[in-house]
CSV table of C-alpha atoms and ligand atoms in Angstrom, one decimal:
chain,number,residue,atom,x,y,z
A,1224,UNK,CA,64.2,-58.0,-36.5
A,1225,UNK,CA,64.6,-55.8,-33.2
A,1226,UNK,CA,68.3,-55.7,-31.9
A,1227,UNK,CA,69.2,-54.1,-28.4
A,1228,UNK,CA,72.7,-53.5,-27.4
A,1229,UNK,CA,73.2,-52.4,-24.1
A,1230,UNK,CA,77.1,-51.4,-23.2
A,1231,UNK,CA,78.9,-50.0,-20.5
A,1232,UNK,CA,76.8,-51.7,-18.2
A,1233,UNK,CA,78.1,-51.1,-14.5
A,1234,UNK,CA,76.9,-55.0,-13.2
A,1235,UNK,CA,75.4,-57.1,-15.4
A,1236,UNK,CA,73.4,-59.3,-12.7
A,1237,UNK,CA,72.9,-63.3,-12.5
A,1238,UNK,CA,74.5,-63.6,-15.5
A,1239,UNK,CA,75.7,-67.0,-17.4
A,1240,UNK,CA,75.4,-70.6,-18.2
A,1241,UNK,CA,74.1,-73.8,-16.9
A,1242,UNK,CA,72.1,-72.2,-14.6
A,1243,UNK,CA,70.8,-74.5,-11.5
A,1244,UNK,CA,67.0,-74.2,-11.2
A,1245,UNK,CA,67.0,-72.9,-8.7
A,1246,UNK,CA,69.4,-71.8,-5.7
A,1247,UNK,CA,68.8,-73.5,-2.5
A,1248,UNK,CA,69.7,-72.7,1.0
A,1249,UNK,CA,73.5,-71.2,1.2
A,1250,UNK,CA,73.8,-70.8,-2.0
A,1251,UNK,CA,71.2,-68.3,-2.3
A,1252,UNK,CA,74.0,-65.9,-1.2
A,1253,UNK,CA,75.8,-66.7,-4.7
A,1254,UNK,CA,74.9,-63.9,-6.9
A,1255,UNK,CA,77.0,-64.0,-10.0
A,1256,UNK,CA,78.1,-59.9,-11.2
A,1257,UNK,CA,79.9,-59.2,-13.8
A,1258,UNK,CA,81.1,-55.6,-14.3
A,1259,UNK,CA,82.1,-53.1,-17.5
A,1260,UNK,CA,79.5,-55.6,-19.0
A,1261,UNK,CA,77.5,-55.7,-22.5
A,1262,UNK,CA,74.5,-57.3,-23.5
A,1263,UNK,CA,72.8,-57.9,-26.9
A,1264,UNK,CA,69.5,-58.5,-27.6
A,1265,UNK,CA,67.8,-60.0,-30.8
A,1266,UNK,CA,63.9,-60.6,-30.7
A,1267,UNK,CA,64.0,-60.5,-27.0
A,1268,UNK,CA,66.1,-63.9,-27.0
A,1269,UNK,CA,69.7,-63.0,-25.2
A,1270,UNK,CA,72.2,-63.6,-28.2
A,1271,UNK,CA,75.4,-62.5,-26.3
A,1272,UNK,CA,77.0,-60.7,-23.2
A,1273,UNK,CA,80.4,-60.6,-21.9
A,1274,UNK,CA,82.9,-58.0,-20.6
A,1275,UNK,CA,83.1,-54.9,-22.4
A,1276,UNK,CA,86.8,-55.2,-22.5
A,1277,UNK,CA,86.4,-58.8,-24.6
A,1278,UNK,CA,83.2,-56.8,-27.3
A,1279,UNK,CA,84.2,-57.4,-30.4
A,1280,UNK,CA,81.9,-54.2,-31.4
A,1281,UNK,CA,79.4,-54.8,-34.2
A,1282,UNK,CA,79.6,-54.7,-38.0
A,1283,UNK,CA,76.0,-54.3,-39.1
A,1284,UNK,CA,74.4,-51.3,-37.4
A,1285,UNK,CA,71.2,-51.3,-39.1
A,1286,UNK,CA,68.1,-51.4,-36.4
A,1287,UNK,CA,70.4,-51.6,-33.4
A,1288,UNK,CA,69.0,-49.7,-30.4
A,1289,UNK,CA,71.8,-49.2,-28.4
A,1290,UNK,CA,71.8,-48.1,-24.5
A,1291,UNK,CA,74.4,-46.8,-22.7
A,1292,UNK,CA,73.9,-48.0,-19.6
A,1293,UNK,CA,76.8,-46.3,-17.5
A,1294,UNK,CA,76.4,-46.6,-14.1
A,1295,UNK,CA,73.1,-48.5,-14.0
A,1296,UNK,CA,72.9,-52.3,-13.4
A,1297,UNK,CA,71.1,-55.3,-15.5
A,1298,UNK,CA,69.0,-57.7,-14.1
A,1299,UNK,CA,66.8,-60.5,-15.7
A,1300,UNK,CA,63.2,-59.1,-15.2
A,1301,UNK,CA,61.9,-59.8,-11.8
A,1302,UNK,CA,59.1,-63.0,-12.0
A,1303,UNK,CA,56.1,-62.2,-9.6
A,1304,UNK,CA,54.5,-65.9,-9.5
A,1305,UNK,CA,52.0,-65.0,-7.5
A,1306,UNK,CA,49.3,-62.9,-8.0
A,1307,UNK,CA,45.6,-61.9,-8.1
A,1308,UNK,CA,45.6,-58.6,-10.5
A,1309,UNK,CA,42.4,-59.2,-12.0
A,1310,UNK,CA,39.7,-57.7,-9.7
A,1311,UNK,CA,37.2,-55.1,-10.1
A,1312,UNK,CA,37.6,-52.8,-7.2
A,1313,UNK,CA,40.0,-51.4,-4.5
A,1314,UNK,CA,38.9,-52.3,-0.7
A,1315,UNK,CA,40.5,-49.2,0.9
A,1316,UNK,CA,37.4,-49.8,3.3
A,1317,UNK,CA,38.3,-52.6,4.7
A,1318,UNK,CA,41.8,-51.4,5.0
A,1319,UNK,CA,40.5,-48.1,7.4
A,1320,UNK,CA,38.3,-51.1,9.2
A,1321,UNK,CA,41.9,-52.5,10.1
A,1322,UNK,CA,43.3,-49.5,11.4
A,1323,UNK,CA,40.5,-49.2,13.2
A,1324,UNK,CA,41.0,-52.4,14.6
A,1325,UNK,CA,39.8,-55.3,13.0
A,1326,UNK,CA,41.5,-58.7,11.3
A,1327,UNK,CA,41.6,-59.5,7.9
A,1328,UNK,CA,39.7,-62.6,9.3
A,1329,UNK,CA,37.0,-60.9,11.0
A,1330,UNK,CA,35.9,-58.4,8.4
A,1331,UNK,CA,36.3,-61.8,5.6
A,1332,UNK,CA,33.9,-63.3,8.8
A,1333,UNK,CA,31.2,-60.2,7.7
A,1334,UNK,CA,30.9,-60.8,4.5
A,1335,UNK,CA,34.0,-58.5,3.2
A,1336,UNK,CA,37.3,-60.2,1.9
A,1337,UNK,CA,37.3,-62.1,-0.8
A,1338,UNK,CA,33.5,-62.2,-1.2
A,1339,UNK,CA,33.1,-58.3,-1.4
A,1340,UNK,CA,35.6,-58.7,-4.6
A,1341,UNK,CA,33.4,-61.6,-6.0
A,1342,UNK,CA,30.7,-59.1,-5.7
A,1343,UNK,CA,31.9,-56.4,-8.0
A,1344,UNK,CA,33.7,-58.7,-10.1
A,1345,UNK,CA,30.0,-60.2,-11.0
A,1346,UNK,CA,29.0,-56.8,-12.3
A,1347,UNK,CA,32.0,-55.7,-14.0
A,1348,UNK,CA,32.1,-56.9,-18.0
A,1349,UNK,CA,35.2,-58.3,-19.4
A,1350,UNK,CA,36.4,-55.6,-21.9
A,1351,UNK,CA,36.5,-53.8,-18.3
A,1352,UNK,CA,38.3,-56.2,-16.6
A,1353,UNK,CA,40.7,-56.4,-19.5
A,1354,UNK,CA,41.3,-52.8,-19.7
A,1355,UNK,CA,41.9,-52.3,-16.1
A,1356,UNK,CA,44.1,-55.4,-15.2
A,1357,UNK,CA,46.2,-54.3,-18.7
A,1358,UNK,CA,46.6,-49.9,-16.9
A,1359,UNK,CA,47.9,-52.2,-13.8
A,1360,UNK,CA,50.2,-55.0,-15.6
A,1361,UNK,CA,51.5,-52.1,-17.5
A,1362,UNK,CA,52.5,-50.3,-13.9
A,1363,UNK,CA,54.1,-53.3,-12.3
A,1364,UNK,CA,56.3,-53.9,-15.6
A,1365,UNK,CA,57.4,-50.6,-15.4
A,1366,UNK,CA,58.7,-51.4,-11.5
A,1367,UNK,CA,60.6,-54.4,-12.5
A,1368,UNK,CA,58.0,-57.3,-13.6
A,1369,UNK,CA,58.8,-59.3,-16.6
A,1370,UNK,CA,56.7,-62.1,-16.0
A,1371,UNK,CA,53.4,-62.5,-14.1
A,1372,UNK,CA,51.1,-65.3,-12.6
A,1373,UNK,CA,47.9,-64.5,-12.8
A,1374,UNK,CA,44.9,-66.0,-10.4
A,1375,UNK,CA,41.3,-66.1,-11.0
A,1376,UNK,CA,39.5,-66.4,-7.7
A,1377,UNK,CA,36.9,-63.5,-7.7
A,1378,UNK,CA,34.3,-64.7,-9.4
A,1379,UNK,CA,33.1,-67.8,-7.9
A,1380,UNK,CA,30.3,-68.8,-10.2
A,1381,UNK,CA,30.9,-70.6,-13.7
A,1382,UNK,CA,30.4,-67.7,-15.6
A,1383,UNK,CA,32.5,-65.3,-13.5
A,1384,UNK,CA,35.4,-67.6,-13.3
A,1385,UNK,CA,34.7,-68.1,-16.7
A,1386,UNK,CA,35.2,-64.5,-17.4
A,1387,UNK,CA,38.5,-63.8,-15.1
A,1388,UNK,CA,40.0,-66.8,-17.1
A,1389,UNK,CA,39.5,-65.4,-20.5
A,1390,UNK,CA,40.7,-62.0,-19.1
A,1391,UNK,CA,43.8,-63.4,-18.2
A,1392,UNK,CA,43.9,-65.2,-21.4
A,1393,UNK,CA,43.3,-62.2,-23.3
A,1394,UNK,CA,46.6,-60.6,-20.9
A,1395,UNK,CA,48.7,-63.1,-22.0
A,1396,UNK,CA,48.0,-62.5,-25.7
A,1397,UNK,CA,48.2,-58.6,-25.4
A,1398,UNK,CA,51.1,-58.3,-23.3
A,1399,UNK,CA,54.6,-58.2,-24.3
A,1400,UNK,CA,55.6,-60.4,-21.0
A,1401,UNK,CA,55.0,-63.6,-19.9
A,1402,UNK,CA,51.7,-64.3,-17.8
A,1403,UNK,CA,50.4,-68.0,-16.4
A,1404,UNK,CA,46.7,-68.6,-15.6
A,1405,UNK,CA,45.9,-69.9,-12.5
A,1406,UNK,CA,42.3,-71.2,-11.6
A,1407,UNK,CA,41.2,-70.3,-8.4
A,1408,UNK,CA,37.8,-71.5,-8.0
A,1409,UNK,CA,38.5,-72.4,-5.0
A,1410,UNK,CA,39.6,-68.9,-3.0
A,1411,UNK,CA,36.3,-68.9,-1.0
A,1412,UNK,CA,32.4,-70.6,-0.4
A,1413,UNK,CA,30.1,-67.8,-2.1
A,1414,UNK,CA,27.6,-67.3,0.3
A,1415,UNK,CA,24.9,-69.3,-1.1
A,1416,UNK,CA,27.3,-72.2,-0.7
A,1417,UNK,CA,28.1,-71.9,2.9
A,1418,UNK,CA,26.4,-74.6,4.1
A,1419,UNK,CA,26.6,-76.4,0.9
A,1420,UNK,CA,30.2,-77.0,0.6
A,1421,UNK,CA,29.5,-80.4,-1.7
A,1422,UNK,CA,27.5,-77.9,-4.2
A,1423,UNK,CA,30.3,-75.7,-4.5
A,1424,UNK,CA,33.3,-78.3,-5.3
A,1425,UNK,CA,30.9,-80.0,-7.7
A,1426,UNK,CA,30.5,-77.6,-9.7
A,1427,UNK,CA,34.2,-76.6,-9.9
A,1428,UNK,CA,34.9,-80.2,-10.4
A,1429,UNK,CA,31.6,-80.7,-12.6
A,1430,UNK,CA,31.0,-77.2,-14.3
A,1431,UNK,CA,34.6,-75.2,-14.1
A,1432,UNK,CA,37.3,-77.3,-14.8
A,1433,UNK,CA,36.2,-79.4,-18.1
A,1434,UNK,CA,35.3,-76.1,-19.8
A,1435,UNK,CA,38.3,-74.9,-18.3
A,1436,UNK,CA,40.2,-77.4,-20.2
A,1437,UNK,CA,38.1,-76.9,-23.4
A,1438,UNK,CA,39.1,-73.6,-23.9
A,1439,UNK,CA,42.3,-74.2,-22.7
A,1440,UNK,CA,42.1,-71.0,-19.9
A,1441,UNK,CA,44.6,-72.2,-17.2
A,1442,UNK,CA,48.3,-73.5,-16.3
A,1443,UNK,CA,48.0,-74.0,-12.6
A,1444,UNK,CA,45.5,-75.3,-9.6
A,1445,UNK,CA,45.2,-73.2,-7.0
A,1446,UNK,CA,43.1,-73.7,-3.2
A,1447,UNK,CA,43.0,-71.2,-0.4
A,1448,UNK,CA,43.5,-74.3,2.2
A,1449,UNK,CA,42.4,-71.8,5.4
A,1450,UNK,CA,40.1,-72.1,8.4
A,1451,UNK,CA,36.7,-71.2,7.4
A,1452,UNK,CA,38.1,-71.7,3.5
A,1453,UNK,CA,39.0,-75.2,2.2
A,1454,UNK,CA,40.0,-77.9,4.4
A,1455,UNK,CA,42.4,-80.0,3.6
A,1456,UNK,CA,40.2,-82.8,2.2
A,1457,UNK,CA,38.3,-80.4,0.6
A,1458,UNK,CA,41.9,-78.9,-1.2
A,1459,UNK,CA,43.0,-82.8,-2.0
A,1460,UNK,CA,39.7,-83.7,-3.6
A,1461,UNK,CA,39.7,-80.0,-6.1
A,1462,UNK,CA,43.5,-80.5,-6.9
A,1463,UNK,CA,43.0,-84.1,-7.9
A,1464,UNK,CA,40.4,-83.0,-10.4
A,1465,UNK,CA,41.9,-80.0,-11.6
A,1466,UNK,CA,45.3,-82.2,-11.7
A,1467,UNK,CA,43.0,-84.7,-14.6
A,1468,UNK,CA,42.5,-81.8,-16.6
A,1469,UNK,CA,46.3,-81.1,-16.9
A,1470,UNK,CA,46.3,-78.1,-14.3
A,1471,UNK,CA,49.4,-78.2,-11.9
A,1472,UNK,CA,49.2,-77.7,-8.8
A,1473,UNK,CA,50.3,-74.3,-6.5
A,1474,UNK,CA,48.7,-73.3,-3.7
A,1475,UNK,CA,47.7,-70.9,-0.9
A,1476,UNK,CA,48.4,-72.7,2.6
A,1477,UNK,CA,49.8,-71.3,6.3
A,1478,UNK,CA,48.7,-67.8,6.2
A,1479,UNK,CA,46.9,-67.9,9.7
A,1480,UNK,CA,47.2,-71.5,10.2
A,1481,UNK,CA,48.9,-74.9,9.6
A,1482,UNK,CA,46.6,-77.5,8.8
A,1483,UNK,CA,48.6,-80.2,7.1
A,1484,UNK,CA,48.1,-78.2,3.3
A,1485,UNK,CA,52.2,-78.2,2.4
A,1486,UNK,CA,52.8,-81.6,2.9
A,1487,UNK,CA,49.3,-82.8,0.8
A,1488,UNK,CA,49.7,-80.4,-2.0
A,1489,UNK,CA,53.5,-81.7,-2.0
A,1490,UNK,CA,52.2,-85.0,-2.0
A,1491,UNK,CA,50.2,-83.9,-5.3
A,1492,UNK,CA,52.5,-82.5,-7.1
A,1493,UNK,CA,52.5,-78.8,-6.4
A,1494,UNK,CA,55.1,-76.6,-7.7
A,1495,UNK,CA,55.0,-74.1,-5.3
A,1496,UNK,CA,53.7,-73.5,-1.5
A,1497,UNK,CA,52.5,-69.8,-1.0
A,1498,UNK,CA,52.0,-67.9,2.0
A,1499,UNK,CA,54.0,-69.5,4.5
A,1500,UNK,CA,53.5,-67.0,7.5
A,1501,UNK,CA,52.8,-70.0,9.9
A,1502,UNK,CA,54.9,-72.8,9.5
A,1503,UNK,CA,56.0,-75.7,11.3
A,1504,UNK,CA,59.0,-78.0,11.2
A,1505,UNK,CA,56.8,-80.6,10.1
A,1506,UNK,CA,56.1,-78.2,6.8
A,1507,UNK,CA,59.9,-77.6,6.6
A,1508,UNK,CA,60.3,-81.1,6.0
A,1509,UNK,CA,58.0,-81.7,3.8
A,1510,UNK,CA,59.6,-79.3,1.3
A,1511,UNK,CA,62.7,-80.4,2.3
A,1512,UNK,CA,61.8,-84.0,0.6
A,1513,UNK,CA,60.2,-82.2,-2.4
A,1514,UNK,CA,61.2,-80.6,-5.7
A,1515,UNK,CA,58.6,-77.7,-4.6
A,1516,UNK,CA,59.4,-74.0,-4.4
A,1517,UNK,CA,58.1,-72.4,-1.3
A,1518,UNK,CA,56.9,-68.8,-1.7
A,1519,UNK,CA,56.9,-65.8,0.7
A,1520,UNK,CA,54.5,-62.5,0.1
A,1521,UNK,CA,55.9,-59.9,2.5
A,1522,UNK,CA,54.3,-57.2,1.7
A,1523,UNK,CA,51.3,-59.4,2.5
A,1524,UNK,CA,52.1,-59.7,6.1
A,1525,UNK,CA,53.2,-56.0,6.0
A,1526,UNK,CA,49.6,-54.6,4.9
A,1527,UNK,CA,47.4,-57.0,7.1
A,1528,UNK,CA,50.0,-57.1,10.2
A,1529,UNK,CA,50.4,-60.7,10.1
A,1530,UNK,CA,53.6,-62.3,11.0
A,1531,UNK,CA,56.2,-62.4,8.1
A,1532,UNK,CA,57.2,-66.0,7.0
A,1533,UNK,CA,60.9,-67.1,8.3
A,1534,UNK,CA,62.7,-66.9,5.1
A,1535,UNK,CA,65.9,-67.5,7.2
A,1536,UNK,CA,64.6,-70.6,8.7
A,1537,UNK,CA,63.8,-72.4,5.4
A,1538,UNK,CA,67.4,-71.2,4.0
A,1539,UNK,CA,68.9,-72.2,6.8
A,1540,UNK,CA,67.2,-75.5,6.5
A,1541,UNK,CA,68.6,-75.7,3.0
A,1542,UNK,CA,65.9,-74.8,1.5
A,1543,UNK,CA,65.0,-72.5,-1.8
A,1544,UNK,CA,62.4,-69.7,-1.1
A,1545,UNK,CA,60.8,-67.5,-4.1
A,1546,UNK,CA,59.5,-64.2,-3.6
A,1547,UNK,CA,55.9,-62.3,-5.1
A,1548,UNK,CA,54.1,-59.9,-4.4
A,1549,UNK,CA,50.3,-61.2,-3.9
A,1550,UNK,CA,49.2,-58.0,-5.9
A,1551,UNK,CA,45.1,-58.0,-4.6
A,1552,UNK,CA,42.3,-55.4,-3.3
A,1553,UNK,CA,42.4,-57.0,0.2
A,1554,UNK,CA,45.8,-58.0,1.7
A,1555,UNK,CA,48.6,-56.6,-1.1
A,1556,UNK,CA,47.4,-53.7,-3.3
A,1557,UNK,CA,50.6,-53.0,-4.8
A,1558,UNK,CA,52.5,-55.1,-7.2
A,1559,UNK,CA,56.0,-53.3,-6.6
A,1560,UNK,CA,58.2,-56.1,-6.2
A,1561,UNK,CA,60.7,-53.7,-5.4
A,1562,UNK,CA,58.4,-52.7,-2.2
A,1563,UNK,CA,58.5,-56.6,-2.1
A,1564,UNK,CA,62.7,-56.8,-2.0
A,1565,UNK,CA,63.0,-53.8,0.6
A,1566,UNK,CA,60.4,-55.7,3.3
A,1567,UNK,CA,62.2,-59.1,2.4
A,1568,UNK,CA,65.4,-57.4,3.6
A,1569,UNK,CA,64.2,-55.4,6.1
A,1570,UNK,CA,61.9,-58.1,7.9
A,1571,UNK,CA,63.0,-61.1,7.1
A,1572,UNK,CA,66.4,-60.2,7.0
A,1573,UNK,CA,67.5,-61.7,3.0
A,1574,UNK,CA,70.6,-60.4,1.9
A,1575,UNK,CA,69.9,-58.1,-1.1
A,1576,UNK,CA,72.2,-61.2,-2.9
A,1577,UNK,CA,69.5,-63.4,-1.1
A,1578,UNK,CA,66.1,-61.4,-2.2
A,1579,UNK,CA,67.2,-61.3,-6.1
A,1580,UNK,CA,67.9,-65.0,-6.3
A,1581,UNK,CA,64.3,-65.5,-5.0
A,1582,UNK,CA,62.8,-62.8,-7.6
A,1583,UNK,CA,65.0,-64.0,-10.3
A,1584,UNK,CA,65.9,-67.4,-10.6
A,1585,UNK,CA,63.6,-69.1,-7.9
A,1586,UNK,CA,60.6,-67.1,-8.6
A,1587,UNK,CA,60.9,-68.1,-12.1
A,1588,UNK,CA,61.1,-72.0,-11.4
A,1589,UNK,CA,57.6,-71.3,-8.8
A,1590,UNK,CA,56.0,-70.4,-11.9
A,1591,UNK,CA,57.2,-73.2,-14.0
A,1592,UNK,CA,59.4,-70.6,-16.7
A,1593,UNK,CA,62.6,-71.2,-15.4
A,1594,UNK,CA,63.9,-72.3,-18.7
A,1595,UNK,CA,63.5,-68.8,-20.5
A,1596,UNK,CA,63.6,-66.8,-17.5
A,1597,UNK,CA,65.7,-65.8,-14.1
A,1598,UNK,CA,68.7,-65.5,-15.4
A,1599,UNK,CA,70.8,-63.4,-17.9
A,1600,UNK,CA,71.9,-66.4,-20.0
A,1601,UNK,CA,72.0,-67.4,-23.9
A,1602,UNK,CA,68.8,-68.1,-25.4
A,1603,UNK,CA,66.7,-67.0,-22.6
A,1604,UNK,CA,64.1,-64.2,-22.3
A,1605,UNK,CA,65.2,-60.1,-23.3
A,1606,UNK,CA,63.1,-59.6,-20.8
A,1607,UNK,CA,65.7,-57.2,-18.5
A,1608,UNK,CA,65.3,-54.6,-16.3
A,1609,UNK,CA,68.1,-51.6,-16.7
A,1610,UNK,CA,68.2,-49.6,-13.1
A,1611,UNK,CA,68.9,-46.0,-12.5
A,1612,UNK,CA,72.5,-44.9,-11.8
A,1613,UNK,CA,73.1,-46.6,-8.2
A,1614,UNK,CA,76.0,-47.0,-6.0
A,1615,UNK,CA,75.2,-50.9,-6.0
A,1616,UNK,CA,72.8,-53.4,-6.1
A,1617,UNK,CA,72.0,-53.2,-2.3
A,1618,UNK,CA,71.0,-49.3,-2.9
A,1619,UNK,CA,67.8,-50.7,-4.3
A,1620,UNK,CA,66.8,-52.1,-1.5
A,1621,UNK,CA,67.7,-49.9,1.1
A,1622,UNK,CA,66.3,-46.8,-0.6
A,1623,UNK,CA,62.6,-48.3,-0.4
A,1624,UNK,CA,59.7,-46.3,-1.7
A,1625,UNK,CA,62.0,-44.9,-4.9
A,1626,UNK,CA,61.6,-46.6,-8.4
A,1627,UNK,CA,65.0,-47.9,-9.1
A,1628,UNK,CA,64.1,-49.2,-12.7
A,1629,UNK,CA,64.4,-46.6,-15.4
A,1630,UNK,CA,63.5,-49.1,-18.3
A,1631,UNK,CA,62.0,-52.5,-18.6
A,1632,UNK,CA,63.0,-54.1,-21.6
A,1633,UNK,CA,60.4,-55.5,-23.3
B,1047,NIG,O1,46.7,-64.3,-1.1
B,1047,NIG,N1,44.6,-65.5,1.1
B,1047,NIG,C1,43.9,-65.6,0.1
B,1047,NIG,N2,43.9,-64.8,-1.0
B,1047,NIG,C2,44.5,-63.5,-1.1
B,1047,NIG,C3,43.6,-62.5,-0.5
B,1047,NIG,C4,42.4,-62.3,-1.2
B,1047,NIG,C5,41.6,-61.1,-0.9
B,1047,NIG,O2,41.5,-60.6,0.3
B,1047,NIG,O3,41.0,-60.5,-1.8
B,1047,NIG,C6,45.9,-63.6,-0.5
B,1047,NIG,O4,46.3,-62.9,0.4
B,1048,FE,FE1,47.3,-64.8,-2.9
C-alpha cells in the first residue's frame, strides 16, 4: 500500500464535500482555501485532510512518504478534456506560413491542416505513436495534468483511426492518470473523399464505429462541425450512429463560424461544446437549457490569432465554462494548461478563482470524471498537484511562462 502525507500545506485548494458538479456562472468566483492544511493519501484515493492544527498525527509510520509542503499550495490535478496529443509530426511550417500571413483556413484550404497530420500519421507505426504521445503525456503531467482526453482524428482511414484508437488505449493502460478516448473520424474529408462526402460517413458509420465498439477503443463522439468540414446534417447523422454504439457525444463547433452545431449536439446529448470563439446568443441559450459544459481553448485563439471565446459573457449568463488546452501540431502545440490559465486571465479576463474552477471541477465534469476528480474531497482521485513556494494562488497566473508545479502526484 502507498501512503502520502502532505503537511504544512500553505492552501489546500477546492477542498471538501458534497461538491456541486460543476460551478456555474457567479459562483465560479467560489473557490474554497483552506490554510496550515494536511492531506493524506492512500492508493491515490484521498483518505483525509483538514487543518493542521486539528491532525491528530499518525501512529503507523511504515511506507508513509511524507511532504512538507511549506509555502506551496495543493490543488486537485488540472483535467485537460480536450485534446488531440496523438499525432506524428510538429507543423512549425505552417506556423511560419501564418506569420507570413496566411489563416489557419487558407493553408487547411491547400491541403495542410489537418490533412498534412493525417499524412504522417499514415506512415508512422503504433509502437511510435505510443512512445511519442507517452514523452508528451509525461511532459504535460509534469505542468499540472492529472487527467487527459484524448482525440483520434489524424488518421482518417479505418486502419489509421484504427491505430490512434488503440494508441490511446494503450495510454490509458500505461499511464498512471486518467485518459478518455475520443473518436474523431470525423475531423476532416481525406482528399479522396472530397467530393464524396456520402463515402466518407459510411464508412465511419459502416466500417469505424462497430469495430470501434468491438474493441471497445472509445468514450466520446466527436465532429469538427466547420465550413468546408462537417455540416451540421452531416455532424447529426455521425453522432446519431456513434451515439448507438454507446459513444457520447462532445464536440468541436464555433471556431470560425456559427452554424447551428451547439444547439444540435445539445439536442443529442453532448457533454460538452468546444471551441466557442464565435458564438451567438442563440448558442448561449441553448446551453443555458442544457446540462452541457461549454469549453474554451485559449491558447488556441492565442497561436492562430483567432478571437478568444467570451468566457465573461457565458458566466455572466449564468453559465459554467471548462477550460483545455487543444494540445495539437496545427492550432495548440503546447499542453501547458498553466499557459492555458495565464491567457484565460489575461484575455478573457477569469479571475485566477474563476480559471481553476474551470480546470478543476468543470473541466472534470466536460470529460465525464467529475466523480473521482476536480476536487480535493474524500474518496476521490490522489491525483494533486503540489506548487512551488508562491505568494498565492494568483502568482501562478500572473507569472506566465514559469512552471509553477514542482510535483504531480501521481
Ligand atoms: O481543435 N479545429 C479542429 N481541430 C483542431 C485542429 C487540428 C489541426 O489543425 O491539426 C483544433 O483546433
Ligand atoms: Fe480540438
Amino acid at each position: 500500500m502507498s501512503k502520502i502525507l502532505i503537511k504544512n500545506i500553505k492552501g489546500l485548494v477546492q477542498y471538501g464535500e458534497d461538491m456541486p458538479i460543476a460551478r456555474v456562472g457567479r459562483d465560479m468566483q467560489y473557490l474554497p482555501i483552506l490554510e496550515n492544511a494536511y492531506l493524506a493519501i492512500e492508493d491515490n484515493v484521498i483518505v483525509a485532510y483538514g487543518s493542521m492544527n486539528e491532525w491528530e498525527g499518525i501512529t503507523d509510520w511504515r511506507n508513509v512518504e511524507v511532504i512538507d509542503a511549506d509555502g506551496k499550495y495543493v490543488l486537485p490535478a488540472f483535467c485537460d478534456s480536450h485534446t488531440h496529443i496523438v499525432f506524428a509530426k510538429s507543423r512549425e511550417e505552417e506556423f511560419v506560413d501564418r506569420i507570413k500571413g496566411l489563416t489557419y483556413e487558407e493553408i487547411a484550404l491547400k491541403g495542410g491542416g489537418i490533412l498534412n497530420s493525417a499524412r504522417r500519421l499514415a506512415e508512422k507505426s503504433e509502437d511510435e505513436l505510443f512512445e511519442e504521445a507517452l514523452i508528451r503525456v509525461r511532459k504535460v503531467m509534469a505542468t499540472g495534468t492529472g487527467a487527459i482526453e484524448i482525440k483520434s482524428g489524424y488518421g482518417l482511414s479505418v486502419e489509421a483511426e484504427l491505430k490512434m484508437l488503440r494508441v490511446i488505449k494503450r495510454l490509458k493502460e500505461a499511464l498512471p492518470i486518467a485518459v478518455k478516448a475520443t473518436f474523431l473520424g470525423a475531423h476532416a474529408f481525406p482528399t479522396e473523399f472530397k467530393e464524396n462526402h456520402r463515402g466518407y460517413i459510411d464508412l465511419i458509420i459502416n466500417e469505424m464505429l462497430p469495430k470501434i465498439e468491438e474493441e471497445n477503443l472509445a468514450d466520446y463522439i466527436d465532429v469538427f462541425c466547420e465550413r468546408n468540414y462537417f455540416s451540421l446534417e452531416e455532424m447529426e447523422e455521425i453522432l446519431i450512429a456513434g451515439k448507438k454504439h454507446g459513444l457520447i457525444p462532445k464536440v468541436h463547433v464555433n471556431q470560425f463560424s456559427v452554424m447551428g452545431g451547439i444547439a444540435k449536439a445539445i439536442e443529442l446529448g453532448a457533454l460538452s461544446v468546444d471551441h466557442l470563439e464565435e458564438i451567438s446568443d442563440e448558442d448561449i441559450d441553448a446551453i443555458k437549457h442544457s446540462e452541457c459544459m461549454p469549453t474554451l481553448l485559449p491558447s488556441c485563439s492565442h497561436f492562430i490569432s483567432i478571437p478568444f471565446g467570451n468566457a465573461r459573457k457565458l458566466i455572466e449568463a449564468g453559465l459554467p465554462i471548462a477550460l483545455a488546452s487543444d494540445f495539437n501540431p496545427g492550432t495548440t502545440p503546447t499542453g501547458n494548461l498553466q499557459v492555458v490559465f495565464s491567457l484565460a486571465c489575461i484575455k478573457m479576463k477569469l479571475t485566477p478563482e474563476e480559471a481553476i474552477n474551470a480546470l478543476t471541477l468543470n473541466a472534470a465534469y466536460a470529460m465525464g470524471i467529475n466523480k473521482t476528480h476536480g476536487s480535493i474531497s474524500l474518496g476521490k482521485s490522489g491525483n494533486v498537484i503540489i506548487t512551488n513556494e508562491i505568494s498565492s494562488i494568483a502568482y501562478i497566473p500572473y507569472a506566465f511562462g514559469e512552471n509553477h508545479i514542482e510535483r504531480l502526484i501521481s
